[in-house]
GROMACS .gro file of C-alpha atoms in nm:
model
  385
    1MET     CA    1  29.508   3.705  18.893
    2ASN     CA    2  29.208   3.710  19.135
    3LEU     CA    3  29.285   3.474  19.432
    4PRO     CA    4  29.030   3.296  19.649
    5LYS     CA    5  28.986   3.481  19.982
    6SER     CA    6  28.969   3.135  20.163
    7GLU     CA    7  29.363   3.121  20.153
    8SER     CA    8  29.496   3.261  20.449
    9ILE     CA    9  29.852   3.402  20.524
   10ALA     CA   10  30.015   3.490  20.843
   11ILE     CA   11  30.281   3.770  20.815
   12VAL     CA   12  30.513   3.764  21.120
   13GLY     CA   13  30.668   4.107  21.158
   14ALA     CA   14  30.512   4.441  21.113
   15GLY     CA   15  30.843   4.627  20.977
   16ILE     CA   16  30.854   4.784  20.622
   17ALA     CA   17  30.873   4.416  20.459
   18GLY     CA   18  30.576   4.285  20.666
   19LEU     CA   19  30.341   4.590  20.610
   20THR     CA   20  30.419   4.622  20.237
   21ALA     CA   21  30.346   4.270  20.184
   22ALA     CA   22  30.030   4.275  20.379
   23ILE     CA   23  29.902   4.564  20.166
   24MET     CA   24  29.998   4.377  19.849
   25LEU     CA   25  29.842   4.051  19.931
   26GLY     CA   26  29.519   4.212  20.062
   27LYS     CA   27  29.489   4.374  19.726
   28LEU     CA   28  29.525   4.034  19.564
   29GLY     CA   29  29.259   3.867  19.774
   30PHE     CA   30  29.438   3.690  20.021
   31ASP     CA   31  29.309   3.682  20.393
   32VAL     CA   32  29.599   3.835  20.573
   33ARG     CA   33  29.700   3.869  20.921
   34VAL     CA   34  29.995   4.045  21.062
   35PHE     CA   35  30.159   3.956  21.382
   36GLU     CA   36  30.411   4.194  21.569
   37SER     CA   37  30.608   4.099  21.884
   38ALA     CA   38  30.617   4.463  21.998
   39GLU     CA   39  30.333   4.613  22.196
   40GLU     CA   40  30.299   4.875  21.935
   41ILE     CA   41  30.397   4.936  21.574
   42ARG     CA   42  30.629   5.223  21.498
   43GLY     CA   43  30.932   5.294  21.290
   44ILE     CA   44  31.247   5.196  21.498
   45GLY     CA   45  31.531   5.419  21.371
   46ALA     CA   46  31.550   5.775  21.216
   47GLY     CA   47  31.576   5.845  20.847
   48MET     CA   48  31.626   5.602  20.563
   49GLY     CA   49  31.711   5.617  20.212
   50LEU     CA   50  31.471   5.503  19.928
   51ALA     CA   51  31.687   5.471  19.637
   52SER     CA   52  31.537   5.463  19.289
   53ASN     CA   53  31.502   5.081  19.251
   54ALA     CA   54  31.280   5.113  19.580
   55ILE     CA   55  31.063   5.384  19.422
   56LYS     CA   56  31.048   5.165  19.112
   57ALA     CA   57  30.916   4.884  19.328
   58PHE     CA   58  30.664   5.105  19.506
   59GLU     CA   59  30.567   5.197  19.155
   60TYR     CA   60  30.496   4.825  19.070
   61LEU     CA   61  30.293   4.811  19.397
   62ASN     CA   62  30.096   5.131  19.293
   63LEU     CA   63  30.226   5.307  19.609
   64ASP     CA   64  30.482   5.527  19.452
   65GLU     CA   65  30.293   5.842  19.461
   66GLU     CA   66  30.179   5.837  19.825
   67VAL     CA   67  30.536   5.721  19.926
   68ILE     CA   68  30.700   6.008  19.737
   69SER     CA   69  30.442   6.252  19.910
   70ILE     CA   70  30.620   6.199  20.236
   71CYS     CA   71  30.972   6.177  20.118
   72ASN     CA   72  31.236   6.457  20.041
   73HIS     CA   73  31.382   6.444  19.690
   74LEU     CA   74  31.762   6.382  19.697
   75LYS     CA   75  31.934   6.567  19.405
   76ASP     CA   76  32.281   6.464  19.484
   77PHE     CA   77  32.481   6.221  19.686
   78GLU     CA   78  32.853   6.270  19.765
   79ILE     CA   79  33.123   6.133  19.972
   80SER     CA   80  33.381   6.386  20.141
   81ASP     CA   81  33.686   6.380  20.358
   82ALA     CA   82  33.685   6.522  20.723
   83LYS     CA   83  33.750   6.876  20.595
   84GLY     CA   84  33.455   6.863  20.349
   85LYS     CA   85  33.662   6.820  20.035
   86ILE     CA   86  33.468   6.582  19.798
   87ILE     CA   87  33.609   6.250  19.742
   88ILE     CA   88  33.365   6.111  19.508
   89SER     CA   89  32.988   6.194  19.400
   90ALA     CA   90  32.713   6.009  19.237
   91ASP     CA   91  32.612   6.115  18.872
   92THR     CA   92  32.255   6.176  18.977
   93LYS     CA   93  32.151   6.357  18.648
   94ARG     CA   94  32.265   6.053  18.446
   95ILE     CA   95  32.074   5.822  18.687
   96LYS     CA   96  31.757   6.024  18.603
   97GLN     CA   97  31.813   6.051  18.246
   98SER     CA   98  31.898   5.676  18.200
   99TYR     CA   99  31.636   5.510  18.456
  100ASN     CA  100  31.356   5.771  18.482
  101THR     CA  101  31.382   5.745  18.868
  102ASP     CA  102  31.505   5.960  19.152
  103ASN     CA  103  31.638   5.897  19.509
  104PHE     CA  104  31.441   5.995  19.823
  105ALA     CA  105  31.483   6.010  20.178
  106VAL     CA  106  31.191   5.951  20.445
  107HIS     CA  107  31.154   5.916  20.820
  108ARG     CA  108  31.114   5.577  20.901
  109ALA     CA  109  30.820   5.656  21.139
  110ASP     CA  110  30.666   5.838  20.865
  111LEU     CA  111  30.677   5.553  20.617
  112HIS     CA  112  30.550   5.308  20.890
  113LYS     CA  113  30.247   5.533  20.945
  114LEU     CA  114  30.149   5.559  20.586
  115LEU     CA  115  30.181   5.178  20.527
  116LEU     CA  116  30.007   5.117  20.856
  117SER     CA  117  29.706   5.338  20.742
  118LYS     CA  118  29.650   5.111  20.464
  119ILE     CA  119  29.568   4.798  20.660
  120HIS     CA  120  29.266   4.743  20.861
  121PRO     CA  121  29.337   4.743  21.244
  122ASP     CA  122  29.158   4.410  21.281
  123LYS     CA  123  29.413   4.247  21.051
  124ILE     CA  124  29.696   4.324  21.291
  125GLU     CA  125  29.779   4.181  21.634
  126THR     CA  126  30.057   4.320  21.857
  127ASN     CA  127  30.236   4.162  22.146
  128LYS     CA  128  30.254   3.826  21.969
  129LYS     CA  129  30.601   3.672  21.977
  130LEU     CA  130  30.631   3.358  21.775
  131ILE     CA  131  30.823   3.100  21.929
  132ASP     CA  132  30.775   2.790  21.717
  133LEU     CA  133  30.627   2.687  21.365
  134ARG     CA  134  30.506   2.346  21.237
  135ILE     CA  135  30.443   2.263  20.873
  136LEU     CA  136  30.147   2.021  20.858
  137ASN     CA  137  30.008   1.861  20.544
  138ASP     CA  138  29.816   2.156  20.409
  139LYS     CA  139  29.852   2.407  20.690
  140VAL     CA  140  30.113   2.585  20.897
  141GLU     CA  141  30.067   2.593  21.266
  142ILE     CA  142  30.248   2.882  21.458
  143GLU     CA  143  30.271   2.890  21.835
  144PHE     CA  144  30.305   3.214  22.024
  145GLU     CA  145  30.485   3.303  22.348
  146ASP     CA  146  30.134   3.364  22.520
  147GLY     CA  147  30.054   2.986  22.461
  148LYS     CA  148  29.802   3.051  22.161
  149ILE     CA  149  29.842   2.836  21.845
  150ARG     CA  150  29.696   2.954  21.527
  151GLU     CA  151  29.684   2.786  21.184
  152PHE     CA  152  29.724   2.932  20.823
  153ASP     CA  153  29.757   2.819  20.476
  154PHE     CA  154  30.076   3.014  20.430
  155VAL     CA  155  30.331   3.206  20.653
  156ILE     CA  156  30.583   3.489  20.550
  157GLY     CA  157  30.853   3.547  20.789
  158ALA     CA  158  30.918   3.930  20.794
  159ASP     CA  159  31.050   3.934  21.147
  160GLY     CA  160  31.393   4.106  21.073
  161VAL     CA  161  31.757   4.048  21.133
  162ASN     CA  162  31.671   3.838  21.445
  163SER     CA  163  31.427   3.636  21.276
  164ARG     CA  164  31.294   3.342  21.472
  165ILE     CA  165  31.138   3.182  21.169
  166ARG     CA  166  31.481   3.177  20.975
  167GLN     CA  167  31.658   3.032  21.279
  168LEU     CA  168  31.403   2.751  21.275
  169PHE     CA  169  31.506   2.651  20.922
  170TYR     CA  170  31.885   2.786  20.965
  171PRO     CA  171  31.969   2.735  21.336
  172LYS     CA  172  32.306   2.870  21.289
  173SER     CA  173  32.199   3.180  21.105
  174LYS     CA  174  32.230   3.477  21.341
  175PRO     CA  175  32.337   3.832  21.302
  176ARG     CA  176  32.711   3.892  21.250
  177TYR     CA  177  32.882   4.184  21.378
  178ALA     CA  178  33.032   4.421  21.105
  179GLY     CA  179  33.304   4.563  21.330
  180TYR     CA  180  33.149   4.922  21.389
  181TRP     CA  181  32.893   5.077  21.588
  182CYS     CA  182  32.638   5.324  21.476
  183TRP     CA  183  32.471   5.618  21.646
  184ARG     CA  184  32.166   5.807  21.472
  185GLY     CA  185  31.936   6.105  21.524
  186VAL     CA  186  31.719   6.358  21.371
  187VAL     CA  187  31.748   6.736  21.420
  188GLU     CA  188  31.553   7.049  21.324
  189ASN     CA  189  31.752   7.213  21.036
  190PRO     CA  190  31.720   7.602  21.111
  191LYS     CA  191  31.966   7.742  20.845
  192GLU     CA  192  32.098   7.477  20.597
  193ASN     CA  193  31.883   7.427  20.289
  194LEU     CA  194  32.019   7.074  20.199
  195HIS     CA  195  31.902   6.874  19.897
  196LYS     CA  196  32.182   6.628  19.892
  197SER     CA  197  32.302   6.337  20.108
  198ILE     CA  198  32.663   6.359  20.225
  199GLU     CA  199  32.889   6.116  20.389
  200THR     CA  200  33.203   6.202  20.556
  201TRP     CA  201  33.498   5.958  20.582
  202GLY     CA  202  33.780   6.042  20.829
  203ASN     CA  203  34.017   5.868  21.078
  204LYS     CA  204  33.762   5.933  21.372
  205GLY     CA  205  33.474   5.742  21.185
  206ARG     CA  206  33.201   5.811  20.929
  207PHE     CA  207  32.941   6.071  20.960
  208GLY     CA  208  32.634   6.079  20.727
  209ILE     CA  209  32.377   6.365  20.674
  210THR     CA  210  32.054   6.316  20.483
  211PRO     CA  211  31.773   6.599  20.467
  212LEU     CA  212  31.427   6.492  20.525
  213THR     CA  213  31.080   6.659  20.489
  214GLU     CA  214  30.973   6.926  20.728
  215ASN     CA  215  31.315   7.088  20.737
  216ARG     CA  216  31.478   6.798  20.920
  217ILE     CA  217  31.807   6.650  20.910
  218TYR     CA  218  31.877   6.274  20.954
  219TRP     CA  219  32.234   6.196  21.073
  220TYR     CA  220  32.431   5.878  21.147
  221ALA     CA  221  32.771   5.830  21.297
  222CYS     CA  222  32.972   5.508  21.249
  223ILE     CA  223  33.279   5.420  21.468
  224GLY     CA  224  33.498   5.109  21.447
  225SER     CA  225  33.481   4.906  21.787
  226ASN     CA  226  33.567   4.562  21.891
  227LEU     CA  227  33.307   4.581  22.141
  228LYS     CA  228  32.978   4.407  22.004
  229ASP     CA  229  32.800   4.557  22.312
  230GLY     CA  230  32.903   4.915  22.223
  231VAL     CA  231  33.147   5.181  22.347
  232PRO     CA  232  33.068   5.210  22.721
  233GLU     CA  233  32.924   5.540  22.821
  234PHE     CA  234  32.955   5.677  22.461
  235GLY     CA  235  32.702   5.942  22.421
  236LEU     CA  236  32.663   6.286  22.268
  237LYS     CA  237  32.924   6.436  22.469
  238GLU     CA  238  33.191   6.175  22.329
  239LEU     CA  239  33.055   6.205  21.976
  240ARG     CA  240  33.079   6.572  21.987
  241LYS     CA  241  33.448   6.532  22.099
  242GLN     CA  242  33.513   6.249  21.841
  243PHE     CA  243  33.386   6.466  21.548
  244LYS     CA  244  33.494   6.814  21.657
  245ASN     CA  245  33.757   6.859  21.387
  246TYR     CA  246  33.533   6.745  21.110
  247HIS     CA  247  33.395   7.010  20.865
  248GLN     CA  248  33.154   7.260  21.022
  249ILE     CA  249  32.822   7.124  20.972
  250ILE     CA  250  32.902   6.793  21.152
  251PRO     CA  251  32.970   6.959  21.482
  252GLU     CA  252  32.659   7.197  21.442
  253ILE     CA  253  32.435   6.898  21.395
  254LEU     CA  254  32.558   6.708  21.701
  255ASN     CA  255  32.516   7.023  21.911
  256LEU     CA  256  32.149   7.036  21.796
  257THR     CA  257  32.085   6.694  21.893
  258ALA     CA  258  31.900   6.599  22.219
  259LYS     CA  259  31.999   6.314  22.431
  260LYS     CA  260  31.665   6.175  22.413
  261ASP     CA  261  31.683   6.147  22.027
  262LEU     CA  262  32.006   5.962  22.016
  263ILE     CA  263  31.969   5.599  21.896
  264SER     CA  264  32.249   5.359  21.902
  265ASN     CA  265  32.315   4.992  21.778
  266PRO     CA  266  32.573   4.771  21.642
  267ILE     CA  267  32.579   4.722  21.261
  268VAL     CA  268  32.510   4.375  21.169
  269ASP     CA  269  32.404   4.151  20.867
  270ILE     CA  270  32.348   3.785  20.818
  271LYS     CA  271  32.582   3.557  20.611
  272PRO     CA  272  32.386   3.478  20.295
  273ILE     CA  273  32.172   3.173  20.312
  274PHE     CA  274  32.071   2.972  20.004
  275ARG     CA  275  31.707   2.913  20.052
  276TYR     CA  276  31.409   3.169  20.117
  277HIS     CA  277  31.120   2.927  20.062
  278PHE     CA  278  31.044   2.633  20.268
  279ASP     CA  279  30.719   2.468  20.145
  280ARG     CA  280  30.449   2.682  20.309
  281VAL     CA  281  30.674   2.930  20.457
  282LEU     CA  282  30.852   3.230  20.277
  283LEU     CA  283  31.107   3.470  20.418
  284ILE     CA  284  31.132   3.813  20.301
  285GLY     CA  285  31.322   4.145  20.406
  286ASP     CA  286  31.586   4.122  20.664
  287ALA     CA  287  31.451   3.782  20.781
  288ALA     CA  288  31.598   3.656  20.446
  289HIS     CA  289  31.875   3.881  20.346
  290ALA     CA  290  31.986   4.158  20.620
  291THR     CA  291  32.257   4.368  20.502
  292THR     CA  292  32.476   4.632  20.643
  293PRO     CA  293  32.348   4.977  20.549
  294ASN     CA  294  32.660   5.079  20.346
  295MET     CA  295  32.467   5.075  20.018
  296GLY     CA  296  32.149   5.211  20.150
  297GLN     CA  297  31.969   4.909  20.039
  298GLY     CA  298  31.831   4.716  20.330
  299ALA     CA  299  31.476   4.847  20.304
  300CYS     CA  300  31.494   4.878  19.940
  301MET     CA  301  31.561   4.496  19.906
  302ALA     CA  302  31.247   4.427  20.106
  303ILE     CA  303  31.030   4.652  19.903
  304GLU     CA  304  31.169   4.483  19.601
  305ASP     CA  305  31.084   4.141  19.755
  306VAL     CA  306  30.725   4.253  19.764
  307ALA     CA  307  30.710   4.364  19.405
  308VAL     CA  308  30.866   4.045  19.288
  309LEU     CA  309  30.620   3.825  19.502
  310GLN     CA  310  30.339   4.031  19.360
  311ASP     CA  311  30.446   3.977  18.987
  312GLU     CA  312  30.478   3.597  19.062
  313LEU     CA  313  30.154   3.567  19.237
  314ARG     CA  314  29.971   3.732  18.944
  315LYS     CA  315  30.089   3.441  18.715
  316ASN     CA  316  30.109   3.145  18.957
  317ASP     CA  317  29.970   2.975  19.252
  318TRP     CA  318  30.142   3.017  19.589
  319GLN     CA  319  30.392   2.748  19.577
  320MET     CA  320  30.507   2.813  19.221
  321ALA     CA  321  30.530   3.187  19.296
  322CYS     CA  322  30.744   3.125  19.603
  323GLU     CA  323  30.974   2.894  19.416
  324ASN     CA  324  31.024   3.155  19.140
  325PHE     CA  325  31.062   3.429  19.399
  326GLU     CA  326  31.356   3.249  19.553
  327LYS     CA  327  31.527   3.200  19.218
  328ARG     CA  328  31.481   3.568  19.127
  329ARG     CA  329  31.596   3.702  19.464
  330LEU     CA  330  31.899   3.486  19.567
  331LYS     CA  331  32.151   3.625  19.334
  332ARG     CA  332  32.063   4.007  19.386
  333THR     CA  333  32.025   4.001  19.742
  334HIS     CA  334  32.357   3.789  19.807
  335TYR     CA  335  32.533   4.055  19.599
  336ILE     CA  336  32.405   4.343  19.814
  337ILE     CA  337  32.498   4.153  20.129
  338LYS     CA  338  32.859   4.114  20.013
  339THR     CA  339  32.921   4.412  19.844
  340SER     CA  340  32.768   4.624  20.126
  341ARG     CA  341  32.989   4.447  20.367
  342ILE     CA  342  33.315   4.504  20.172
  343ALA     CA  343  33.204   4.880  20.120
  344GLY     CA  344  33.188   4.924  20.502
  345LYS     CA  345  33.534   4.774  20.557
  346PHE     CA  346  33.664   5.016  20.281
  347ALA     CA  347  33.485   5.311  20.424
  348GLN     CA  348  33.577   5.244  20.797
  349VAL     CA  349  33.949   5.270  20.744
  350GLU     CA  350  34.120   5.441  21.042
  351ASN     CA  351  34.489   5.433  20.931
  352GLN     CA  352  34.589   5.791  20.793
  353PHE     CA  353  34.821   5.668  20.525
  354LEU     CA  354  34.554   5.425  20.405
  355ILE     CA  355  34.285   5.690  20.416
  356SER     CA  356  34.499   5.931  20.212
  357THR     CA  357  34.571   5.667  19.957
  358ARG     CA  358  34.219   5.558  19.929
  359ASN     CA  359  34.090   5.915  19.896
  360TYR     CA  360  34.360   5.973  19.619
  361LEU     CA  361  34.259   5.649  19.430
  362LEU     CA  362  33.888   5.747  19.441
  363ARG     CA  363  33.921   6.107  19.338
  364ASN     CA  364  34.131   5.990  19.032
  365LEU     CA  365  33.915   5.698  18.926
  366PRO     CA  366  33.759   5.711  18.567
  367ASP     CA  367  33.410   5.796  18.555
  368THR     CA  368  33.316   5.455  18.421
  369LEU     CA  369  33.464   5.286  18.717
  370SER     CA  370  33.353   5.524  18.993
  371GLN     CA  371  32.981   5.515  18.878
  372ARG     CA  372  33.000   5.118  18.839
  373PRO     CA  373  32.820   5.009  19.162
  374LEU     CA  374  32.519   5.243  19.097
  375LYS     CA  375  32.514   5.122  18.731
  376GLN     CA  376  32.534   4.761  18.835
  377LEU     CA  377  32.258   4.807  19.106
  378LEU     CA  378  32.024   5.000  18.873
  379GLU     CA  379  32.086   4.827  18.522
  380LYS     CA  380  31.991   4.490  18.676
  381ASP     CA  381  31.611   4.521  18.695
  382PHE     CA  382  31.479   4.342  18.986
  383MET     CA  383  31.169   4.252  18.772
  384GLU     CA  384  31.361   4.067  18.506
  385TYR     CA  385  31.330   3.676  18.527
   0.00000   0.00000   0.00000
């Protein structure tokens, strides 16, 4: 469907959701403008997974080959105990055979750079923090902190978990703390030739390891904390002490990490909301359905959003496309939010007796049950309607 270029769209937020949407909408003929509150656009964070459903979505958007070129192929994913003994592993060969897709990992900065390169610089404005939004008869008026007011035909809120746009429609919808704090980093990988993602569960917390391109390793550590503002003065020294008795690669990775490369933040999500579309305004990505990272689906859901929106816009006008988008996305994204939050509580258990019981049960689960979460995620095609 060739859409008239007179229709203008403001995308608020230049994260993965916003940039991917800008690329897609530009290809469809919309006049797109991206507004970012930060002074510069860059990937905040370290590594991230792009599960097979995200790669499928990039395929729908005709971006898969370029995205895969900056990714590291993950052949396996496994969960182990603190000593390195496997608790459960994903049947990645069967995933490949059944769904003709693979799982990948990418440095967030690399993905941002690629997406940004596909948008003309004149279409992006930084240091533009939205403070208010008003829906008029046939326009949307957005007001920025610098006092400027702009009008567009439609607005997409892609402004993340702390979305100002979402809070204008859902004033009580704010990030909710999941009960644990996360530290992240990327290190050079001098000797380990890893092609699998490993998550370790123990009574001192969780530790994840994912290999990236260019011989780099992305790692994260999640530790339970009642403090929403983090653990006071908890840095590399304390992390090394916390995980010193975990299997060997974990202390080695922490010893390779430089203080300047350490990122920390609380793990949050938002309670599911029941509308993503508000007349001329649409929420996508974390602004609509922020989830904890336990299923590795935060960015994947955002990319799916853009693929579904493209599918609808090829068949319908904007209003009908957004109505259908909402119908197609609510159930799936709610499932991810709820399941991921439960998975986090399950993984963050610190009582040794409960840990031993959990690990024993997982090791002895029938294959049909142990692989069910992956099967449920992948067999439900997000493009179905």
